[in-house]
Every structure is written in structure tokens, then in C-alpha cells.
Short mmCIF file of N, CA and C in Angstrom, two decimals:
data_model
loop_
_atom_site.label_atom_id
_atom_site.label_comp_id
_atom_site.label_asym_id
_atom_site.label_seq_id
_atom_site.Cartn_x
_atom_site.Cartn_y
_atom_site.Cartn_z
N UNK A 1 -21.70 -6.30 10.71
CA UNK A 1 -22.97 -6.81 11.65
C UNK A 1 -22.55 -8.48 12.50
N UNK A 2 -22.48 -8.39 13.49
CA UNK A 2 -21.51 -9.65 15.14
C UNK A 2 -22.75 -10.25 14.79
N UNK A 3 -22.58 -10.92 15.07
CA UNK A 3 -23.50 -12.25 15.46
C UNK A 3 -23.37 -13.22 16.57
N UNK A 4 -23.70 -13.60 17.29
CA UNK A 4 -23.56 -14.18 18.59
C UNK A 4 -24.65 -15.20 19.06
N UNK A 5 -23.96 -16.23 18.70
CA UNK A 5 -25.12 -17.13 19.34
C UNK A 5 -24.95 -17.06 20.85
N UNK A 6 -26.18 -16.31 21.52
CA UNK A 6 -25.74 -16.71 23.08
C UNK A 6 -27.28 -17.43 23.34
N UNK A 7 -27.83 -17.98 22.69
CA UNK A 7 -29.29 -18.83 23.53
C UNK A 7 -28.43 -20.11 24.13
N UNK A 8 -27.19 -20.36 24.15
CA UNK A 8 -26.70 -21.09 25.50
C UNK A 8 -25.68 -20.81 26.36
N UNK A 9 -25.62 -21.65 27.49
CA UNK A 9 -24.43 -21.34 28.27
C UNK A 9 -23.25 -23.47 28.15
N UNK A 10 -22.21 -22.74 28.68
CA UNK A 10 -21.78 -21.16 29.27
C UNK A 10 -21.78 -20.09 27.95
N UNK A 11 -21.72 -18.83 28.11
CA UNK A 11 -21.17 -18.05 27.28
C UNK A 11 -20.25 -18.80 26.07
N UNK A 12 -20.75 -18.47 25.01
CA UNK A 12 -20.25 -18.87 23.71
C UNK A 12 -18.83 -18.24 23.33
N UNK A 13 -18.83 -16.96 23.80
CA UNK A 13 -17.49 -16.15 23.95
C UNK A 13 -16.61 -17.11 24.68
N UNK A 14 -16.41 -17.41 25.84
CA UNK A 14 -15.66 -17.75 27.01
C UNK A 14 -15.04 -19.16 26.73
N UNK A 15 -13.55 -19.43 26.52
CA UNK A 15 -13.11 -20.83 25.62
C UNK A 15 -13.73 -21.72 27.52
N UNK A 16 -13.80 -22.41 26.59
CA UNK A 16 -14.15 -24.12 27.25
C UNK A 16 -13.66 -24.67 26.50
N UNK A 17 -11.69 -25.70 27.31
CA UNK A 17 -11.57 -26.48 26.64
C UNK A 17 -12.14 -27.82 25.62
N UNK A 18 -13.09 -28.18 26.12
CA UNK A 18 -14.20 -29.43 25.52
C UNK A 18 -15.33 -28.60 25.43
N UNK A 19 -15.69 -27.38 24.32
CA UNK A 19 -16.95 -26.81 24.26
C UNK A 19 -16.56 -26.58 22.96
N UNK A 20 -16.86 -26.97 22.71
CA UNK A 20 -16.70 -26.60 20.42
C UNK A 20 -17.83 -25.03 20.70
N UNK A 21 -16.75 -24.82 19.29
CA UNK A 21 -17.29 -23.66 18.72
C UNK A 21 -16.39 -23.43 17.28
N UNK A 22 -17.56 -22.37 16.30
CA UNK A 22 -16.91 -21.82 15.56
C UNK A 22 -17.25 -20.42 15.03
N UNK A 23 -16.13 -19.89 14.37
CA UNK A 23 -15.77 -18.35 14.24
C UNK A 23 -15.84 -18.21 12.48
N UNK A 24 -16.82 -17.09 12.39
CA UNK A 24 -17.02 -17.00 10.92
C UNK A 24 -16.65 -15.59 10.67
N UNK A 25 -16.47 -14.69 8.99
CA UNK A 25 -16.34 -13.30 9.34
C UNK A 25 -15.45 -13.44 7.52
N UNK A 26 -16.06 -12.38 7.14
CA UNK A 26 -15.34 -11.93 5.98
C UNK A 26 -14.59 -10.96 6.21
N UNK A 27 -13.09 -11.39 5.72
CA UNK A 27 -12.68 -10.13 5.23
C UNK A 27 -11.42 -10.10 3.37
N UNK A 28 -11.14 -8.43 3.97
CA UNK A 28 -10.84 -7.68 2.85
C UNK A 28 -8.80 -7.31 3.28
N UNK A 29 -8.05 -9.21 3.38
CA UNK A 29 -6.48 -8.18 3.31
C UNK A 29 -5.81 -7.57 2.17
N UNK A 30 -5.57 -6.34 2.92
CA UNK A 30 -4.47 -5.07 1.96
C UNK A 30 -3.42 -5.81 2.89
N UNK A 31 -2.92 -6.44 3.38
CA UNK A 31 -1.22 -6.80 3.13
C UNK A 31 -1.09 -8.32 4.17
N UNK A 32 -0.18 -8.85 4.40
CA UNK A 32 0.00 -9.54 5.73
C UNK A 32 0.94 -9.68 6.45
N UNK A 33 0.73 -10.36 7.61
CA UNK A 33 1.50 -9.58 9.16
C UNK A 33 1.05 -11.20 9.80
N UNK A 34 2.25 -11.26 10.74
CA UNK A 34 1.88 -12.33 11.49
C UNK A 34 0.82 -11.64 13.47
N UNK A 35 0.42 -13.01 13.71
CA UNK A 35 -0.28 -12.35 14.64
C UNK A 35 -1.03 -11.04 14.68
N UNK A 36 -2.11 -11.07 14.19
CA UNK A 36 -3.05 -9.60 13.37
C UNK A 36 -4.31 -10.58 14.00
N UNK A 37 -5.34 -9.58 14.34
CA UNK A 37 -6.49 -10.26 15.18
C UNK A 37 -7.44 -9.50 14.26
N UNK A 38 -8.61 -10.79 13.32
CA UNK A 38 -9.59 -10.94 12.99
C UNK A 38 -10.48 -10.86 13.86
N UNK A 39 -10.54 -12.08 14.68
CA UNK A 39 -12.50 -12.53 15.46
C UNK A 39 -11.20 -12.57 16.74
N UNK A 40 -10.82 -11.76 17.78
CA UNK A 40 -9.84 -12.49 19.34
C UNK A 40 -10.84 -11.38 20.80
N UNK A 41 -11.23 -13.21 21.14
CA UNK A 41 -12.57 -12.96 22.13
C UNK A 41 -11.03 -12.57 23.94
N UNK A 42 -10.05 -12.03 24.24
CA UNK A 42 -9.15 -11.99 25.28
C UNK A 42 -8.83 -10.44 26.10
N UNK A 43 -8.06 -10.72 27.01
CA UNK A 43 -7.53 -9.52 27.87
C UNK A 43 -6.28 -9.30 26.92
N UNK A 44 -5.83 -8.30 26.18
CA UNK A 44 -4.21 -8.55 25.84
C UNK A 44 -3.58 -9.94 24.99
N UNK A 45 -2.82 -10.78 25.39
CA UNK A 45 -2.18 -11.53 24.96
C UNK A 45 -1.99 -12.67 25.60
N UNK A 46 -2.34 -12.49 26.62
CA UNK A 46 -2.18 -13.87 27.32
C UNK A 46 -3.63 -14.56 28.30
N UNK A 47 -4.48 -14.12 27.72
CA UNK A 47 -6.03 -14.69 28.93
C UNK A 47 -7.19 -14.59 27.20
N UNK A 48 -7.80 -16.02 27.20
CA UNK A 48 -8.75 -15.33 26.19
C UNK A 48 -8.49 -16.51 24.59
N UNK A 49 -8.91 -16.40 23.46
CA UNK A 49 -8.43 -17.05 22.64
C UNK A 49 -8.43 -15.69 21.43
N UNK A 50 -8.12 -16.11 20.00
CA UNK A 50 -7.43 -15.68 19.31
C UNK A 50 -7.57 -16.43 17.91
N UNK A 51 -8.41 -16.02 16.65
CA UNK A 51 -8.71 -16.14 15.27
C UNK A 51 -7.83 -15.29 14.48
N UNK A 52 -6.90 -15.36 14.29
CA UNK A 52 -5.85 -14.09 13.75
C UNK A 52 -5.35 -14.44 12.02
N UNK A 53 -4.96 -13.57 11.89
CA UNK A 53 -4.14 -13.79 10.28
C UNK A 53 -2.77 -14.07 10.86
N UNK A 54 -2.72 -14.80 10.20
CA UNK A 54 -0.66 -15.63 10.58
C UNK A 54 0.32 -15.36 8.89
N UNK A 55 0.40 -14.68 8.50
CA UNK A 55 1.05 -13.82 7.30
C UNK A 55 0.07 -14.43 6.50
N UNK A 56 0.05 -15.29 5.05
CA UNK A 56 -0.85 -15.66 4.67
C UNK A 56 -1.32 -16.94 4.42
N UNK A 57 -1.69 -17.17 6.31
CA UNK A 57 -2.68 -18.25 6.77
C UNK A 57 -3.57 -18.30 8.20
N UNK A 58 -3.78 -18.67 8.65
CA UNK A 58 -4.73 -18.21 9.59
C UNK A 58 -4.63 -18.73 10.82
N UNK A 59 -5.10 -18.55 12.10
CA UNK A 59 -4.26 -19.21 13.10
C UNK A 59 -5.15 -19.00 14.55
N UNK A 60 -5.17 -20.05 15.10
CA UNK A 60 -6.36 -20.22 16.18
C UNK A 60 -5.14 -20.08 18.00
N UNK A 61 -5.64 -19.83 18.79
CA UNK A 61 -4.80 -19.97 19.69
C UNK A 61 -4.90 -19.03 20.84
N UNK A 62 -5.40 -20.40 22.06
CA UNK A 62 -5.81 -19.92 23.23
C UNK A 62 -4.70 -19.70 24.48
N UNK A 63 -4.73 -17.96 25.15
CA UNK A 63 -3.27 -17.68 25.91
C UNK A 63 -3.12 -18.40 27.02
N UNK A 64 -4.26 -19.46 27.77
CA UNK A 64 -3.87 -20.50 28.78
C UNK A 64 -3.88 -21.68 28.33
N UNK A 65 -3.37 -22.39 26.81
CA UNK A 65 -3.19 -23.77 26.74
C UNK A 65 -2.29 -23.87 25.45
N UNK A 66 -2.39 -24.97 25.62
CA UNK A 66 -1.07 -25.81 24.87
C UNK A 66 -1.48 -25.04 23.75
N UNK A 67 -0.66 -24.97 22.35
CA UNK A 67 -1.02 -24.51 20.63
C UNK A 67 0.07 -23.43 20.64
N UNK A 68 -0.20 -22.78 19.48
CA UNK A 68 -1.20 -23.41 18.38
C UNK A 68 -1.45 -23.09 17.48
N UNK A 69 -3.13 -23.57 16.51
CA UNK A 69 -3.44 -24.40 16.05
C UNK A 69 -2.99 -23.25 14.55
N UNK A 70 -2.11 -24.15 13.72
CA UNK A 70 -2.65 -23.15 12.60
C UNK A 70 -2.51 -23.63 11.45
N UNK A 71 -2.72 -23.09 9.92
CA UNK A 71 -3.06 -23.51 8.95
C UNK A 71 -2.39 -22.85 7.58
N UNK A 72 -2.00 -23.45 6.97
CA UNK A 72 -1.62 -22.52 5.31
C UNK A 72 -2.29 -22.21 4.48
N UNK A 73 -4.03 -21.90 4.73
CA UNK A 73 -4.88 -21.01 5.02
C UNK A 73 -4.79 -20.02 3.78
N UNK A 74 -5.06 -20.49 2.49
CA UNK A 74 -4.85 -19.43 1.39
C UNK A 74 -6.03 -19.06 1.10
N UNK A 75 -5.34 -17.20 1.40
CA UNK A 75 -7.10 -16.64 0.84
C UNK A 75 -5.68 -15.33 -0.37
N UNK A 76 -6.86 -14.68 -1.00
CA UNK A 76 -5.93 -13.83 -1.76
C UNK A 76 -6.30 -12.25 -0.87
N UNK A 77 -4.43 -10.85 -1.41
CA UNK A 77 -4.86 -9.62 -1.02
C UNK A 77 -5.64 -9.24 -2.01
N UNK A 78 -6.86 -7.84 -0.59
CA UNK A 78 -7.01 -7.01 -2.54
C UNK A 78 -8.49 -8.12 -2.76
N UNK A 79 -8.93 -8.67 -1.62
CA UNK A 79 -10.25 -9.45 -2.15
C UNK A 79 -11.59 -10.44 -1.35
N UNK A 80 -12.40 -9.71 -1.11
CA UNK A 80 -13.37 -10.57 0.05
C UNK A 80 -13.46 -12.30 -0.08
N UNK A 81 -12.58 -12.50 1.52
CA UNK A 81 -13.17 -13.96 1.66
C UNK A 81 -13.56 -14.02 2.59
N UNK A 82 -14.48 -15.53 2.73
CA UNK A 82 -15.59 -15.21 4.10
C UNK A 82 -13.73 -16.93 5.00
N UNK A 83 -13.83 -16.37 5.40
CA UNK A 83 -12.64 -17.19 6.42
C UNK A 83 -13.44 -18.03 7.45
N UNK A 84 -13.21 -19.04 8.20
CA UNK A 84 -13.69 -19.76 9.10
C UNK A 84 -13.12 -20.73 10.14
N UNK A 85 -12.83 -20.76 11.33
CA UNK A 85 -12.27 -21.73 11.95
C UNK A 85 -13.06 -22.34 12.87
N UNK A 86 -13.45 -23.69 12.82
CA UNK A 86 -14.15 -24.63 13.50
C UNK A 86 -13.07 -25.72 14.27
N UNK A 87 -13.31 -25.16 16.27
CA UNK A 87 -13.27 -26.34 17.43
C UNK A 87 -13.57 -27.26 17.30
N UNK A 88 -13.21 -28.22 17.37
CA UNK A 88 -14.46 -29.47 18.28
C UNK A 88 -13.82 -30.25 19.34
N UNK A 89 -12.79 -28.97 19.83
CA UNK A 89 -12.05 -29.90 21.65
C UNK A 89 -11.02 -30.47 21.00
N UNK A 90 -10.54 -31.07 19.57
CA UNK A 90 -9.38 -31.86 19.61
C UNK A 90 -8.85 -31.10 18.96
N UNK A 91 -9.45 -30.54 17.57
CA UNK A 91 -8.68 -30.08 16.50
C UNK A 91 -9.07 -28.45 16.06
N UNK A 92 -8.67 -28.39 14.84
CA UNK A 92 -8.49 -26.52 14.76
C UNK A 92 -9.22 -27.43 12.82
N UNK A 93 -10.29 -27.28 12.39
CA UNK A 93 -9.95 -26.61 11.02
C UNK A 93 -10.21 -25.25 10.85
N UNK A 94 -9.81 -24.60 9.39
CA UNK A 94 -10.01 -23.89 8.85
C UNK A 94 -10.97 -23.55 7.23
N UNK A 95 -11.15 -22.51 7.37
CA UNK A 95 -12.12 -22.67 6.26
C UNK A 95 -12.33 -21.53 5.09
N UNK A 96 -12.18 -21.01 4.01
CA UNK A 96 -11.69 -20.04 3.26
C UNK A 96 -12.67 -20.56 1.89
N UNK A 97 -13.90 -19.53 1.60
CA UNK A 97 -14.33 -19.55 0.96
C UNK A 97 -15.39 -20.77 0.70
N UNK A 98 -15.65 -21.41 2.26
CA UNK A 98 -16.87 -22.57 2.52
C UNK A 98 -16.21 -24.19 2.28
N UNK A 99 -14.63 -23.73 1.96
CA UNK A 99 -14.28 -24.49 2.15
C UNK A 99 -12.91 -25.42 2.78
N UNK A 100 -12.76 -26.33 2.96
CA UNK A 100 -11.90 -27.02 4.48
C UNK A 100 -10.44 -26.25 3.95
N UNK A 101 -9.92 -25.69 3.85
CA UNK A 101 -7.62 -25.10 3.75
C UNK A 101 -7.13 -25.56 4.64
N UNK A 102 -7.35 -26.52 5.64
CA UNK A 102 -6.54 -26.90 6.49
C UNK A 102 -6.82 -27.23 8.28
N UNK A 103 -6.04 -28.03 8.85
CA UNK A 103 -6.55 -28.30 10.32
C UNK A 103 -5.61 -28.84 10.96
N UNK A 104 -5.51 -27.83 11.99
CA UNK A 104 -4.01 -28.49 13.25
C UNK A 104 -4.90 -29.77 14.54
N UNK A 105 -4.57 -30.01 14.75
CA UNK A 105 -4.62 -30.63 16.42
C UNK A 105 -4.39 -29.51 18.00
N UNK A 106 -5.47 -29.05 18.04
CA UNK A 106 -4.91 -28.37 19.01
C UNK A 106 -5.49 -29.24 20.24
N UNK A 107 -4.59 -29.50 21.43
CA UNK A 107 -4.52 -29.26 22.70
C UNK A 107 -4.44 -28.64 24.11
N UNK A 108 -5.68 -28.91 24.98
CA UNK A 108 -5.67 -27.26 25.82
C UNK A 108 -6.00 -28.58 27.49
N UNK A 109 -5.36 -27.53 27.99
CA UNK A 109 -5.75 -27.97 29.68
C UNK A 109 -7.63 -28.25 30.03
N UNK A 110 -7.71 -28.51 30.51
CA UNK A 110 -9.13 -29.46 31.28
C UNK A 110 -9.82 -27.80 32.01
N UNK A 111 -9.52 -27.02 32.29
CA UNK A 111 -10.52 -25.93 32.93
C UNK A 111 -10.40 -24.88 32.16
N UNK A 112 -12.00 -24.32 31.65
CA UNK A 112 -11.97 -22.83 31.40
C UNK A 112 -10.84 -22.14 31.79
N UNK A 113 -10.38 -20.65 30.87
CA UNK A 113 -9.46 -20.23 30.96
C UNK A 113 -10.47 -19.17 31.61
N UNK A 114 -9.01 -18.40 32.79
CA UNK A 114 -9.27 -17.04 33.59
C UNK A 114 -9.91 -16.26 33.15
N UNK A 115 -11.17 -15.24 32.83
CA UNK A 115 -11.56 -14.69 32.31
C UNK A 115 -11.27 -13.49 32.35
N UNK A 116 -10.69 -13.17 33.80
CA UNK A 116 -10.34 -11.39 33.89
C UNK A 116 -11.34 -10.33 32.90
N UNK A 117 -10.62 -9.54 32.70
CA UNK A 117 -11.67 -8.36 31.67
C UNK A 117 -10.90 -8.31 29.90
N UNK A 118 -11.80 -9.60 29.70
CA UNK A 118 -12.02 -9.74 28.34
C UNK A 118 -12.20 -9.51 27.59
N UNK A 119 -12.72 -8.81 26.51
CA UNK A 119 -13.12 -7.69 25.40
C UNK A 119 -13.36 -8.52 24.27
N UNK A 120 -14.31 -8.19 23.25
CA UNK A 120 -14.45 -9.08 22.10
C UNK A 120 -13.94 -8.17 20.43
N UNK A 121 -12.92 -8.36 20.43
CA UNK A 121 -12.25 -7.31 19.57
C UNK A 121 -12.02 -7.78 18.18
N UNK A 122 -12.15 -6.55 17.13
CA UNK A 122 -12.45 -7.47 15.73
C UNK A 122 -11.33 -6.20 14.69
N UNK A 123 -10.76 -6.87 14.01
CA UNK A 123 -9.53 -6.20 13.81
C UNK A 123 -8.48 -5.76 14.29
N UNK A 124 -8.28 -5.92 15.23
CA UNK A 124 -7.32 -5.56 16.49
C UNK A 124 -7.26 -5.62 17.83
N UNK A 125 -6.12 -5.66 18.84
CA UNK A 125 -6.86 -5.95 19.89
C UNK A 125 -4.54 -5.73 20.06
N UNK A 126 -4.84 -5.33 21.62
CA UNK A 126 -4.10 -5.27 22.66
C UNK A 126 -3.25 -6.10 21.98
N UNK A 127 -1.76 -5.40 22.21
CA UNK A 127 -0.75 -6.06 21.98
C UNK A 127 -0.42 -6.90 20.59
N UNK A 128 -0.65 -6.82 19.75
CA UNK A 128 -1.61 -7.16 18.42
C UNK A 128 -1.17 -6.15 17.27
N UNK A 129 -0.60 -6.40 16.43
CA UNK A 129 -0.84 -5.66 15.67
C UNK A 129 -1.91 -5.75 14.63
N UNK A 130 -3.00 -4.48 14.20
CA UNK A 130 -4.34 -4.16 13.24
C UNK A 130 -3.59 -5.42 12.17
N UNK A 131 -5.03 -5.68 11.81
CA UNK A 131 -4.96 -6.16 10.70
C UNK A 131 -5.61 -5.41 9.38
N UNK A 132 -4.92 -5.36 8.76
CA UNK A 132 -4.43 -4.65 7.69
C UNK A 132 -5.46 -5.15 6.52
N UNK A 133 -6.95 -4.43 6.83
CA UNK A 133 -8.16 -4.33 5.76
C UNK A 133 -9.30 -4.15 6.80
N UNK A 134 -10.82 -4.86 5.75
CA UNK A 134 -11.46 -4.34 6.31
C UNK A 134 -12.38 -6.18 6.96
N UNK A 135 -13.03 -6.42 8.22
CA UNK A 135 -13.15 -7.18 8.79
C UNK A 135 -15.19 -7.41 9.15
N UNK A 136 -16.04 -8.09 8.29
CA UNK A 136 -17.32 -7.92 8.15
C UNK A 136 -18.00 -9.42 8.48
N UNK A 137 -19.29 -8.95 8.89
CA UNK A 137 -19.96 -10.40 9.24
C UNK A 137 -19.40 -11.44 9.66
N UNK A 138 -19.52 -11.09 11.09
CA UNK A 138 -18.51 -12.07 11.52
C UNK A 138 -19.65 -12.73 12.97
N UNK A 139 -19.45 -14.20 12.97
CA UNK A 139 -20.02 -15.02 13.65
C UNK A 139 -20.10 -15.67 13.97
N UNK A 140 -20.24 -16.18 15.54
CA UNK A 140 -19.80 -16.82 16.73
C UNK A 140 -20.91 -17.88 16.81
N UNK A 141 -20.66 -19.74 16.34
CA UNK A 141 -21.35 -20.24 17.61
C UNK A 141 -20.65 -20.84 18.12
N UNK A 142 -21.53 -21.49 18.95
CA UNK A 142 -21.88 -22.40 20.05
C UNK A 142 -21.13 -23.75 19.65
N UNK A 143 -21.42 -23.80 18.65
CA UNK A 143 -21.12 -25.37 18.24
C UNK A 143 -20.13 -25.70 16.41
N UNK A 144 -19.71 -27.07 16.63
CA UNK A 144 -19.29 -27.36 15.39
C UNK A 144 -20.03 -27.06 14.46
N UNK A 145 -19.63 -26.60 13.24
CA UNK A 145 -19.87 -26.11 12.00
C UNK A 145 -19.67 -27.73 11.27
N UNK A 146 -20.33 -28.40 10.08
CA UNK A 146 -19.85 -29.27 9.61
C UNK A 146 -19.30 -28.26 7.87
N UNK A 147 -18.12 -28.92 7.51
CA UNK A 147 -18.14 -28.41 5.77
C UNK A 147 -19.22 -28.30 5.23
N UNK A 148 -20.46 -29.38 5.13
CA UNK A 148 -21.83 -28.92 4.69
C UNK A 148 -22.36 -27.51 4.93
N UNK A 149 -22.23 -27.31 6.41
CA UNK A 149 -22.60 -25.65 7.04
C UNK A 149 -21.81 -24.76 6.83
N UNK A 150 -20.18 -25.15 6.68
CA UNK A 150 -19.19 -23.62 6.09
C UNK A 150 -19.81 -23.31 4.31
N UNK A 151 -20.09 -24.34 3.50
CA UNK A 151 -20.56 -24.14 1.88
C UNK A 151 -21.33 -23.70 2.37
N UNK A 152 -22.20 -24.43 2.80
CA UNK A 152 -23.38 -23.36 2.90
C UNK A 152 -23.74 -21.49 3.45
N UNK A 153 -22.93 -21.46 4.02
CA UNK A 153 -22.90 -20.24 5.06
C UNK A 153 -22.56 -19.18 4.09
N UNK A 154 -20.98 -19.96 2.86
CA UNK A 154 -20.50 -19.13 1.51
C UNK A 154 -21.48 -18.97 0.32
N UNK A 155 -22.34 -19.84 0.58
CA UNK A 155 -23.01 -19.78 -0.99
C UNK A 155 -24.16 -18.63 -0.56
N UNK A 156 -25.05 -18.60 1.13
CA UNK A 156 -25.53 -17.91 1.20
C UNK A 156 -25.03 -15.84 0.81
N UNK A 157 -23.99 -16.25 1.26
CA UNK A 157 -23.92 -14.62 1.23
C UNK A 157 -22.83 -13.87 0.18
N UNK A 158 -22.17 -15.18 -0.48
CA UNK A 158 -21.24 -14.91 -1.27
C UNK A 158 -21.67 -13.92 -2.12
N UNK A 159 -23.12 -13.87 -3.48
CA UNK A 159 -23.80 -12.92 -3.55
C UNK A 159 -23.36 -11.69 -2.97
N UNK A 160 -23.21 -11.60 -1.80
CA UNK A 160 -23.82 -10.07 -0.99
C UNK A 160 -22.66 -9.16 -1.68
N UNK A 161 -22.94 -7.92 -1.70
CA UNK A 161 -21.11 -6.80 -1.85
C UNK A 161 -21.39 -6.18 -0.56
N UNK A 162 -20.11 -6.50 -0.33
CA UNK A 162 -19.33 -5.59 0.71
C UNK A 162 -18.59 -4.84 0.35
N UNK A 163 -18.40 -3.76 1.21
CA UNK A 163 -18.06 -2.67 0.60
C UNK A 163 -16.23 -2.00 1.44
N UNK A 164 -15.16 -2.09 1.11
CA UNK A 164 -13.89 -1.55 1.07
C UNK A 164 -14.31 -0.34 1.87
N UNK A 165 -13.35 0.74 3.02
CA UNK A 165 -13.31 1.58 3.85
C UNK A 165 -13.34 2.87 2.08
N UNK A 166 -12.23 2.81 1.06
CA UNK A 166 -11.58 3.29 0.59
C UNK A 166 -13.10 3.37 -1.30
N UNK A 167 -14.25 2.72 -1.00
CA UNK A 167 -15.00 2.63 -1.93
C UNK A 167 -16.60 3.24 -1.82
#
């Protein structure tokens, strides 16, 4: 399931440096690696934004802005984890299973990134390595979630049974 809150303008997918947003997803990583798209809105590697697996951590980057912000937010291989990132126009906070597990400053330019031929990618993006595992229940909101919001989201879904390809 992918949920995108489109009740507001501008499009929550379009990165605007002064507009906050939140991305969350359940992931079941089978391996690690750098620059593996979890949830990305981009046209290859030069435009848009990316929330990625970065070896054993998480990373947020924007193709047209300074960055990236990254954190060694720890999650386990071969088990489901709820991961998220909250961008508040100055910092990016990373969450694993409802708990903030890293933060990083993020400085961007003043205008929106060029749109180009952007698309929403989940688990794969042209120019990047595929995410090794499963991604499920992706949610994107055009607002910042607080630590309390992130924990509430995690608690709401943690009893849900998610299946991998081989189950």
C-alpha cells in the first residue's frame, strides 16, 4: 500500500526546500549496500529526492541541493522494521521502529528542484542499486511528524503480519 496525502498544495512529492515532509515505510532488508532506494521521487540520480538504505544506516538526499543528510540508524537484517524520515526544512530526523535513531543537518537551496521526468520509485531507482528485500506500507505526508506521531504510527501497525516474497 502506498498512501500519499495530496489534500494540500503543493504536491507533497515535489521537494521544496522550505516545505517539511515525512516518509515512512516497512522494510525487510536481506542485505546491505550503499545508495539503495527505499522511497525515491526522482528522474535518475540528478533531480528529486531519495530516502535510501546506506549500508547499515539511512540517508536522505536531494539531487539539486546540498547534502546528503545521513545517520547510522540501526535496523536488523531479515526482519521487518518501520523506518521513517522527517524533514523540517533544516534537519532530517531518522526513525526506526518509532524511535528517533539519528539526525543530520540539511541545507538546501531556495527554490524547488526542477521537476523533469520525475517518478515515484519504491525499492529501485534508475542509476541506483536495487534494495535487497521488501518494502511495504509506504506513507508520505506534506508535514513533519513529531516523535510522538512516529511512535503512534509504529504502534498502530507493529502487530500487522507482513510477508516476504518467500513466505
